[in-house]
Structure formats: structure tokens, C-alpha cells
Amino acid sequence: MAAPWLWLAGILAVALIGAACDDSTPETTGSPDAPTSTPVIDLAPTETPIPTATATILPLPSATPVPPTATPTEIPEPSCVLDPPELDHPTISASDEAWRFLFDLTREFSPRESATDEEYAAGEELNCVLTEIGYTTEFQDFQRLVNTVSSVVVGPEAPAGLEAIQSLPITDSFEGEATGELVFVGLALESDVGEQRLDGKVALIERGTITFQEKVERVEAAGAVGAVIFNREDALFQGVMITPDDVPGIPAVGISRGNGLALQEAIESGGLEVTVGVETFYQPSRNLIAEKPGGPDGQGVVIVGAHYDTVHLTEGANDNGSGLTALMAIANNIIDADYPFGVRLLFFGSEEVGLVGSRHYVEQLTEEERSEIIAMINYDSVGSGTRIEVRGEEVLTGAAMSAAGQMDISFAGYLTRHISNSDHRPFDDAGVPVIIITADDVSRINSPRDTLDFVDSQLVVWAAGIGIGILDHLAETHRN
């Protein structure tokens, strides 16, 4: 059945989203990582009632868009135009080398918004360059959540204007589609539902007094196959299930008060059949992994990483073109180095939408693979400001300070790991020693002002040099 999903584009275009809390709960802002407008979250605890009847949920219609594969179409072959920086070029300064690479990267491959064809194309180009340097490479595919959408479609007896109704999914709602007679159950309080059975029906519920989860759990326990909650005001809203790991097993959506009252009136005039659905859409993204084997004794691996995606409509020259340039400079300059451990270069996709790539990488590791990681060095926004800054574990920070002293650069080191929210965080959470290398001016990141005009390529060279210094220190430690 295709009709319910024809309203997806209209849903995504809605500009006004109401608060998500019910009357019984304080208003609290939602996660900054949420892809939609920030909701207000219901916080009141609930207990999950035991269903007295099995709800019948129809499968999603065959016409529903299918999540794309990990290989977008119509992507041109990589040009291999990027020339990795040489920090010890015989005739060109390291700063000029870094600037040339960053300029070409920005001109040819910006923006690189997360989970887009542009990010995919940049990954192909980086892979081509790394292969030419001499690395063994592979891509690690994953899916990035793009949006969760909903639909409410009224049957053929619908009054004019109510054939399809704009809605927003209750966050963490059950995904699926169900059709049934629409019945009004007030606020879905215990006194509203009582002992009545709602088998095979869709519950129309007024917002207020109790949490969304309690409302949906109660009607599901009575046999309802779907829930439509209408607002206290004539605007759309997006509610939130407060225990996402234990949500009711029926789709639940929010609609405006005007549409809710119109549906209630139509019910009283003779009844309605509605179809309600919730679906999540994903887009493909990838991590790029380049391996440099270690010595014959196989003494673990050091990971050096940076994300290669940007936010929407930005060059991303500092965030994270500069970090990417530093990582490519390291890649080009350590290929013949003799380390007792392996070096794994990780180019993370979809960092800008919640560290999705690095989280996926860490989650896929076995316990043995995780235990082999000696350290993780992360590069993010190293190109703007007046000095290089690092935050991390004591040994790694000490090695960075030593390298900075040898280069006589402007530098600040901090023995902390939890301030910056970047791709080192999932490794830190997994117990891996980490350090993030950055610079002191991040005022323009994630904005159209993040351009080459505000990048100092000397900072990029210093950042790369500190990373190589850390690798050298770890190598000396492991040889002793």
C-alpha cells in the first residue's frame, strides 16, 4: 500500500514542532545529536503493562523506500589528483606541502556532508592515494540514521481534507504499519480505557497528564494496533518514549490539535478507518582503513585517525580538512618507518552526526582485537589559531609534549580525555589509551565560515610532527 508514504516529503518539511512532554513532566531539552528539531522529553517513569491481547501489526508496504546499499550510483572513478604532503620535501617547505594538499582537497572534495555521494567520492579518492603510497586498504560499510518518519492516512470515508494527515513519529516508537477502526480514548488514563477492548483498532488519544509511553502501553494492553496522539495546541509535536529499550509494540505518532479534533468529530459522525505507520531511513557511509604491518613479533597496533566528512554547506577547511591533511602527511612519511607494532590509519565517515563511524568501528571489534590496540591518536581541527593543543592519557600527552619541545612550537597539553567530543571518545569508552590533537581556535567549525582563509598550514605540519613523535616514543618503549 503506497499511499501512506506519499506524505513523507511533507512531513520532513514541517517547520513547527511542539514540545514533547506531557503535563505531568518537567520540560527538558533533548540530545544535541538529534537529527530533528530538539524535542522536550517526557521524564516520568512508567511500568510496562502486560498486554491482554496480541496486537496485529501489518508489515511495511512494499512501496516503502528501501534503505540504499553502501555503494551509491553514478559516482565517478577516483581521479587520484591529490598528492600527499611530504614533510621532508627537498625543495618545498613542509608548510607549503600541507597547504597544497589541503587546497586541492577543499577545491575538489568539499563539502563532504556525512553519508552523501560527496563523502563517498572523497573516500574513493583517499583510498586511491593511500594505495599509491603503499598501504593495504579496505572500506568498512555502515548505515547512518537519516530520519524517522510517520504517516496517518484515513480510509475512503474520510471527510474532505482528512485523507492524509501530517504527523511526526513518537521518538523510539515501534516501527511498522497498522490499519484499524479509529476510536477515541480521551487522555488514555486508566479511567478512560477501563476494561474496554480495543482489539484491532487504532487509538486516538489526547495529549496531557501522563507520559506518551504510558498512553501507548495502556492502549496496546487493551489490544490496539496503533496510536495517534493529538496536541494541546494546533501545531505538530514530537513526543519521546522514555524507555527506548522497552517500548510498546505498536506504531505511535503525534498530530496537531486541529486534526485531532476533526478526527474525533468524524468518529462521532459514523466512524473511520485509518492506517498509521512509522519507518526509519538510513543512508550508507564508510570508514576507510589503511594498514602498515609491524615487526615480526606482532606487538599490537597503534591507531591514528581523523574524520573525513563535513557538515552541510561548508568547506570544512579546519573541521576536518586540516586534521585529514595531517593524517595524510603522517601516512606519506611513515610508510618506510620501522615500528615494532602495526600502524592502522582510520578515516572515519559520519563523525559530524554523532561519531557514527568511530562508534561502529569500536563496536565491531572483538575483545582480542580491542586488547591489541596500544593507543589511539585522533586528529580534529588542527589548523586554526595560534597553538597546538592535546588532551589525553598521561604517557601519550607526555610524548606529545616532548615532540613539541623538540620542534620548539607553541603548544599546550592537558591530562584529560573527556572534554572534546570527537572520534577518540568511543575508543576511550572501550578502555583504549587515547589522545586528541587539535588547535586552539574552533570558533568557525560547523559553519560556512570554516574556509581556507582561516587555516594556518604551519599548525597542520606541527600537528603531524607531534603524531610522528608519539609513534616514535611508543616504538622506543616497545623495543625496550
Tab-separated table of N, CA, C and O in Angstrom, residues 374-451:
chain	number	residue	atom	x	y	z
A	374	ILE	N	47.286	-0.481	21.181
A	374	ILE	CA	48.193	0.156	22.137
A	374	ILE	C	47.717	1.560	22.476
A	374	ILE	O	47.750	1.990	23.640
A	375	ALA	N	47.278	2.297	21.469
A	375	ALA	CA	46.846	3.683	21.670
A	375	ALA	C	46.044	4.133	20.454
A	375	ALA	O	46.141	3.538	19.373
A	376	MET	N	45.246	5.188	20.648
A	376	MET	CA	44.518	5.809	19.543
A	376	MET	C	44.833	7.294	19.538
A	376	MET	O	44.626	7.996	20.540
A	377	ILE	N	45.369	7.788	18.420
A	377	ILE	CA	45.717	9.200	18.236
A	377	ILE	C	44.700	9.800	17.271
A	377	ILE	O	44.573	9.335	16.137
A	378	ASN	N	43.975	10.818	17.700
A	378	ASN	CA	42.899	11.392	16.883
A	378	ASN	C	43.228	12.826	16.487
A	378	ASN	O	43.671	13.627	17.316
A	379	TYR	N	42.988	13.146	15.202
A	379	TYR	CA	43.202	14.493	14.674
A	379	TYR	C	41.867	15.139	14.344
A	379	TYR	O	41.065	14.572	13.587
A	380	ASP	N	41.646	16.334	14.880
A	380	ASP	CA	40.402	17.044	14.576
A	380	ASP	C	40.637	18.546	14.707
A	380	ASP	O	40.991	19.039	15.779
A	381	SER	N	40.465	19.264	13.603
A	381	SER	CA	40.507	20.739	13.585
A	381	SER	C	41.825	21.264	14.130
A	381	SER	O	41.870	21.995	15.134
A	382	VAL	N	42.910	20.956	13.433
A	382	VAL	CA	44.250	21.328	13.899
A	382	VAL	C	44.783	22.588	13.212
A	382	VAL	O	45.934	22.960	13.441
A	383	GLY	N	43.967	23.270	12.378
A	383	GLY	CA	44.530	24.286	11.503
A	383	GLY	C	44.251	25.734	11.821
A	383	GLY	O	44.753	26.613	11.105
A	384	SER	N	43.485	26.055	12.856
A	384	SER	CA	43.146	27.459	13.123
A	384	SER	C	43.542	27.844	14.540
A	384	SER	O	43.272	27.105	15.489
A	385	GLY	N	44.163	29.004	14.666
A	385	GLY	CA	44.558	29.503	15.973
A	385	GLY	C	46.031	29.844	16.025
A	385	GLY	O	46.654	30.157	15.003
A	386	THR	N	46.593	29.750	17.222
A	386	THR	CA	47.988	30.127	17.420
A	386	THR	C	48.832	29.007	18.004
A	386	THR	O	50.057	29.128	18.060
A	387	ARG	N	48.191	27.931	18.463
A	387	ARG	CA	48.979	26.865	19.074
A	387	ARG	C	48.271	25.522	18.901
A	387	ARG	O	47.062	25.442	18.683
A	388	ILE	N	49.053	24.441	19.018
A	388	ILE	CA	48.533	23.083	19.026
A	388	ILE	C	48.175	22.711	20.462
A	388	ILE	O	48.901	23.035	21.410
A	389	GLU	N	47.049	22.039	20.616
A	389	GLU	CA	46.635	21.565	21.930
A	389	GLU	C	46.376	20.056	21.868
A	389	GLU	O	45.900	19.545	20.855
A	390	VAL	N	46.715	19.364	22.938
A	390	VAL	CA	46.411	17.939	23.028
A	390	VAL	C	45.740	17.671	24.366
A	390	VAL	O	46.016	18.343	25.370
A	391	ARG	N	44.878	16.671	24.359
A	391	ARG	CA	44.244	16.187	25.586
A	391	ARG	C	44.276	14.669	25.548
A	391	ARG	O	43.875	14.082	24.551
A	392	GLY	N	44.768	14.068	26.623
A	392	GLY	CA	44.815	12.630	26.564
A	392	GLY	C	45.447	11.971	27.759
A	392	GLY	O	45.703	12.604	28.796
A	393	GLU	N	45.717	10.692	27.592
A	393	GLU	CA	46.327	9.854	28.616
A	393	GLU	C	47.753	10.328	28.897
A	393	GLU	O	48.407	10.920	28.038
A	394	GLU	N	48.242	10.052	30.087
A	394	GLU	CA	49.492	10.647	30.568
A	394	GLU	C	50.682	10.335	29.679
A	394	GLU	O	51.443	11.234	29.309
A	395	VAL	N	50.884	9.063	29.326
A	395	VAL	CA	52.050	8.690	28.526
A	395	VAL	C	51.995	9.360	27.157
A	395	VAL	O	52.997	9.898	26.659
A	396	LEU	N	50.830	9.345	26.543
A	396	LEU	CA	50.691	9.938	25.208
A	396	LEU	C	50.865	11.450	25.257
A	396	LEU	O	51.510	12.043	24.386
A	397	THR	N	50.294	12.091	26.268
A	397	THR	CA	50.440	13.546	26.399
A	397	THR	C	51.894	13.917	26.668
A	397	THR	O	52.409	14.911	26.130
A	398	GLY	N	52.577	13.115	27.488
A	398	GLY	CA	53.995	13.371	27.740
A	398	GLY	C	54.817	13.247	26.475
A	398	GLY	O	55.721	14.062	26.222
A	399	ALA	N	54.508	12.235	25.638
A	399	ALA	CA	55.229	12.077	24.373
A	399	ALA	C	54.957	13.243	23.443
A	399	ALA	O	55.863	13.713	22.736
A	400	ALA	N	53.724	13.739	23.446
A	400	ALA	CA	53.381	14.899	22.617
A	400	ALA	C	54.132	16.139	23.080
A	400	ALA	O	54.643	16.921	22.258
A	401	MET	N	54.210	16.323	24.388
A	401	MET	CA	54.935	17.484	24.921
A	401	MET	C	56.406	17.415	24.562
A	401	MET	O	57.029	18.434	24.229
A	402	SER	N	56.987	16.213	24.626
A	402	SER	CA	58.399	16.045	24.271
A	402	SER	C	58.619	16.386	22.797
A	402	SER	O	59.579	17.092	22.439
A	403	ALA	N	57.730	15.895	21.923
A	403	ALA	CA	57.861	16.181	20.491
A	403	ALA	C	57.703	17.666	20.221
A	403	ALA	O	58.435	18.250	19.400
A	404	ALA	N	56.757	18.315	20.906
A	404	ALA	CA	56.557	19.754	20.724
A	404	ALA	C	57.775	20.540	21.165
A	404	ALA	O	58.168	21.533	20.534
A	405	GLY	N	58.413	20.096	22.249
A	405	GLY	CA	59.619	20.765	22.713
A	405	GLY	C	60.754	20.652	21.718
A	405	GLY	O	61.503	21.620	21.501
A	406	GLN	N	60.885	19.504	21.083
A	406	GLN	CA	61.935	19.330	20.091
A	406	GLN	C	61.696	20.199	18.852
A	406	GLN	O	62.644	20.644	18.209
A	407	MET	N	60.422	20.441	18.524
A	407	MET	CA	60.102	21.281	17.363
A	407	MET	C	60.022	22.753	17.731
A	407	MET	O	59.889	23.605	16.855
A	408	ASP	N	60.073	23.053	19.049
A	408	ASP	CA	60.018	24.439	19.531
A	408	ASP	C	58.769	25.149	19.004
A	408	ASP	O	58.848	26.198	18.373
A	409	ILE	N	57.608	24.549	19.271
A	409	ILE	CA	56.357	25.108	18.773
A	409	ILE	C	55.499	25.595	19.929
A	409	ILE	O	55.722	25.240	21.092
A	410	SER	N	54.501	26.402	19.605
A	410	SER	CA	53.523	26.851	20.585
A	410	SER	C	52.572	25.699	20.861
A	410	SER	O	51.919	25.182	19.949
A	411	PHE	N	52.473	25.295	22.137
A	411	PHE	CA	51.823	24.022	22.458
A	411	PHE	C	51.218	24.079	23.854
A	411	PHE	O	51.727	24.742	24.751
A	412	ALA	N	50.104	23.355	24.034
A	412	ALA	CA	49.523	23.177	25.357
A	412	ALA	C	49.024	21.743	25.470
A	412	ALA	O	48.351	21.245	24.561
A	413	GLY	N	49.362	21.076	26.571
A	413	GLY	CA	48.930	19.702	26.786
A	413	GLY	C	48.132	19.577	28.062
A	413	GLY	O	48.423	20.241	29.062
A	414	TYR	N	47.098	18.740	28.050
A	414	TYR	CA	46.213	18.568	29.195
A	414	TYR	C	46.018	17.078	29.463
A	414	TYR	O	45.753	16.300	28.540
A	415	LEU	N	46.137	16.690	30.728
A	415	LEU	CA	45.952	15.293	31.098
A	415	LEU	C	44.472	15.030	31.348
A	415	LEU	O	44.022	14.841	32.481
A	416	THR	N	43.707	15.047	30.292
A	416	THR	CA	42.278	14.742	30.363
A	416	THR	C	41.844	14.218	29.021
A	416	THR	O	42.441	14.520	27.997
A	417	ARG	N	40.788	13.396	29.008
A	417	ARG	CA	40.360	12.776	27.761
A	417	ARG	C	38.912	13.085	27.431
A	417	ARG	O	38.448	12.755	26.358
A	418	HIS	N	38.178	13.681	28.338
A	418	HIS	CA	36.732	13.675	28.206
A	418	HIS	C	36.131	15.027	27.793
A	418	HIS	O	34.916	15.192	27.834
A	419	ILE	N	36.965	15.988	27.397
A	419	ILE	CA	36.418	17.295	27.054
A	419	ILE	C	35.911	17.314	25.613
A	419	ILE	O	34.773	17.706	25.355
A	420	SER	N	36.720	16.910	24.680
A	420	SER	CA	36.354	17.000	23.270
A	420	SER	C	35.492	15.819	22.859
A	420	SER	O	35.763	14.678	23.227
A	421	ASN	N	34.463	16.110	22.079
A	421	ASN	CA	33.582	15.055	21.589
A	421	ASN	C	33.960	14.764	20.149
A	421	ASN	O	33.438	15.351	19.214
A	422	SER	N	34.905	13.843	19.975
A	422	SER	CA	35.377	13.501	18.650
A	422	SER	C	35.653	11.999	18.608
A	422	SER	O	35.270	11.267	19.529
A	423	ASP	N	36.306	11.543	17.540
A	423	ASP	CA	36.377	10.111	17.286
A	423	ASP	C	37.244	9.324	18.260
A	423	ASP	O	37.258	8.088	18.202
A	424	HIS	N	37.952	9.969	19.158
A	424	HIS	CA	38.677	9.228	20.186
A	424	HIS	C	37.754	8.731	21.296
A	424	HIS	O	38.094	7.805	22.023
A	425	ARG	N	36.569	9.344	21.426
A	425	ARG	CA	35.685	9.025	22.552
A	425	ARG	C	35.260	7.560	22.594
A	425	ARG	O	35.311	6.932	23.660
A	426	PRO	N	34.808	6.957	21.490
A	426	PRO	CA	34.434	5.545	21.575
A	426	PRO	C	35.599	4.645	22.001
A	426	PRO	O	35.379	3.649	22.703
A	427	PHE	N	36.813	4.993	21.595
A	427	PHE	CA	37.978	4.207	22.000
A	427	PHE	C	38.234	4.381	23.492
A	427	PHE	O	38.532	3.414	24.199
A	428	ASP	N	38.128	5.609	23.964
A	428	ASP	CA	38.298	5.881	25.383
A	428	ASP	C	37.264	5.106	26.200
A	428	ASP	O	37.585	4.496	27.226
A	429	ASP	N	36.025	5.113	25.727
A	429	ASP	CA	34.962	4.385	26.433
A	429	ASP	C	35.253	2.895	26.481
A	429	ASP	O	34.804	2.196	27.407
A	430	ALA	N	35.992	2.399	25.477
A	430	ALA	CA	36.336	0.975	25.428
A	430	ALA	C	37.614	0.651	26.198
A	430	ALA	O	38.079	-0.494	26.174
A	431	GLY	N	38.207	1.646	26.868
A	431	GLY	CA	39.393	1.405	27.673
A	431	GLY	C	40.707	1.522	26.945
A	431	GLY	O	41.750	1.120	27.477
A	432	VAL	N	40.709	2.093	25.729
A	432	VAL	CA	41.938	2.271	24.957
A	432	VAL	C	42.583	3.605	25.342
A	432	VAL	O	41.886	4.619	25.421
A	433	PRO	N	43.901	3.660	25.584
A	433	PRO	CA	44.568	4.944	25.822
A	433	PRO	C	44.409	5.855	24.596
A	433	PRO	O	44.675	5.424	23.466
A	434	VAL	N	43.981	7.101	24.806
A	434	VAL	CA	43.688	7.988	23.681
A	434	VAL	C	44.338	9.346	23.876
A	434	VAL	O	44.661	9.756	24.991
A	435	ILE	N	44.482	10.048	22.748
A	435	ILE	CA	44.889	11.450	22.756
A	435	ILE	C	44.254	12.113	21.544
A	435	ILE	O	44.166	11.510	20.472
A	436	ILE	N	43.758	13.328	21.742
A	436	ILE	CA	43.243	14.109	20.623
A	436	ILE	C	44.177	15.286	20.398
A	436	ILE	O	44.590	15.968	21.352
A	437	ILE	N	44.531	15.509	19.137
A	437	ILE	CA	45.387	16.624	18.739
A	437	ILE	C	44.518	17.613	17.987
A	437	ILE	O	43.845	17.262	17.009
A	438	THR	N	44.515	18.853	18.439
A	438	THR	CA	43.676	19.885	17.848
A	438	THR	C	44.424	21.213	17.933
A	438	THR	O	45.618	21.248	18.233
A	439	ALA	N	43.753	22.317	17.615
A	439	ALA	CA	44.332	23.653	17.767
A	439	ALA	C	43.370	24.507	18.577
A	439	ALA	O	42.231	24.096	18.854
A	440	ASP	N	43.780	25.701	18.946
A	440	ASP	CA	43.056	26.440	19.975
A	440	ASP	C	41.926	27.313	19.456
A	440	ASP	O	41.235	27.952	20.252
A	441	ASP	N	41.679	27.368	18.152
A	441	ASP	CA	40.577	28.181	17.632
A	441	ASP	C	39.610	27.289	16.853
A	441	ASP	O	39.894	26.877	15.730
A	442	VAL	N	38.477	27.005	17.465
A	442	VAL	CA	37.443	26.206	16.792
A	442	VAL	C	36.169	27.028	16.612
A	442	VAL	O	35.070	26.486	16.497
A	443	SER	N	36.320	28.336	16.562
A	443	SER	CA	35.160	29.231	16.548
A	443	SER	C	34.354	29.164	15.256
A	443	SER	O	33.196	29.562	15.237
A	444	ARG	N	34.961	28.667	14.164
A	444	ARG	CA	34.255	28.677	12.872
A	444	ARG	C	33.829	27.289	12.420
A	444	ARG	O	33.265	27.152	11.331
A	445	ILE	N	34.115	26.260	13.199
A	445	ILE	CA	33.787	24.922	12.731
A	445	ILE	C	32.279	24.751	12.633
A	445	ILE	O	31.513	25.455	13.296
A	446	ASN	N	31.866	23.831	11.755
A	446	ASN	CA	30.450	23.543	11.524
A	446	ASN	C	29.681	24.769	11.043
A	446	ASN	O	28.514	24.962	11.385
A	447	SER	N	30.350	25.603	10.249
A	447	SER	CA	29.688	26.783	9.701
A	447	SER	C	30.283	27.111	8.331
A	447	SER	O	31.387	26.662	8.006
A	448	PRO	N	29.579	27.905	7.527
A	448	PRO	CA	30.129	28.311	6.224
A	448	PRO	C	31.410	29.132	6.342
A	448	PRO	O	32.120	29.306	5.346
A	449	ARG	N	31.729	29.629	7.526
A	449	ARG	CA	32.937	30.429	7.723
A	449	ARG	C	34.179	29.569	7.906
A	449	ARG	O	35.286	30.093	8.007
A	450	ASP	N	34.015	28.256	7.924
A	450	ASP	CA	35.169	27.363	8.074
A	450	ASP	C	35.828	27.193	6.705
A	450	ASP	O	35.648	26.192	6.018
A	451	THR	N	36.619	28.201	6.327
A	451	THR	CA	37.227	28.257	4.999
A	451	THR	C	38.746	28.264	5.102
A	451	THR	O	39.333	28.404	6.192
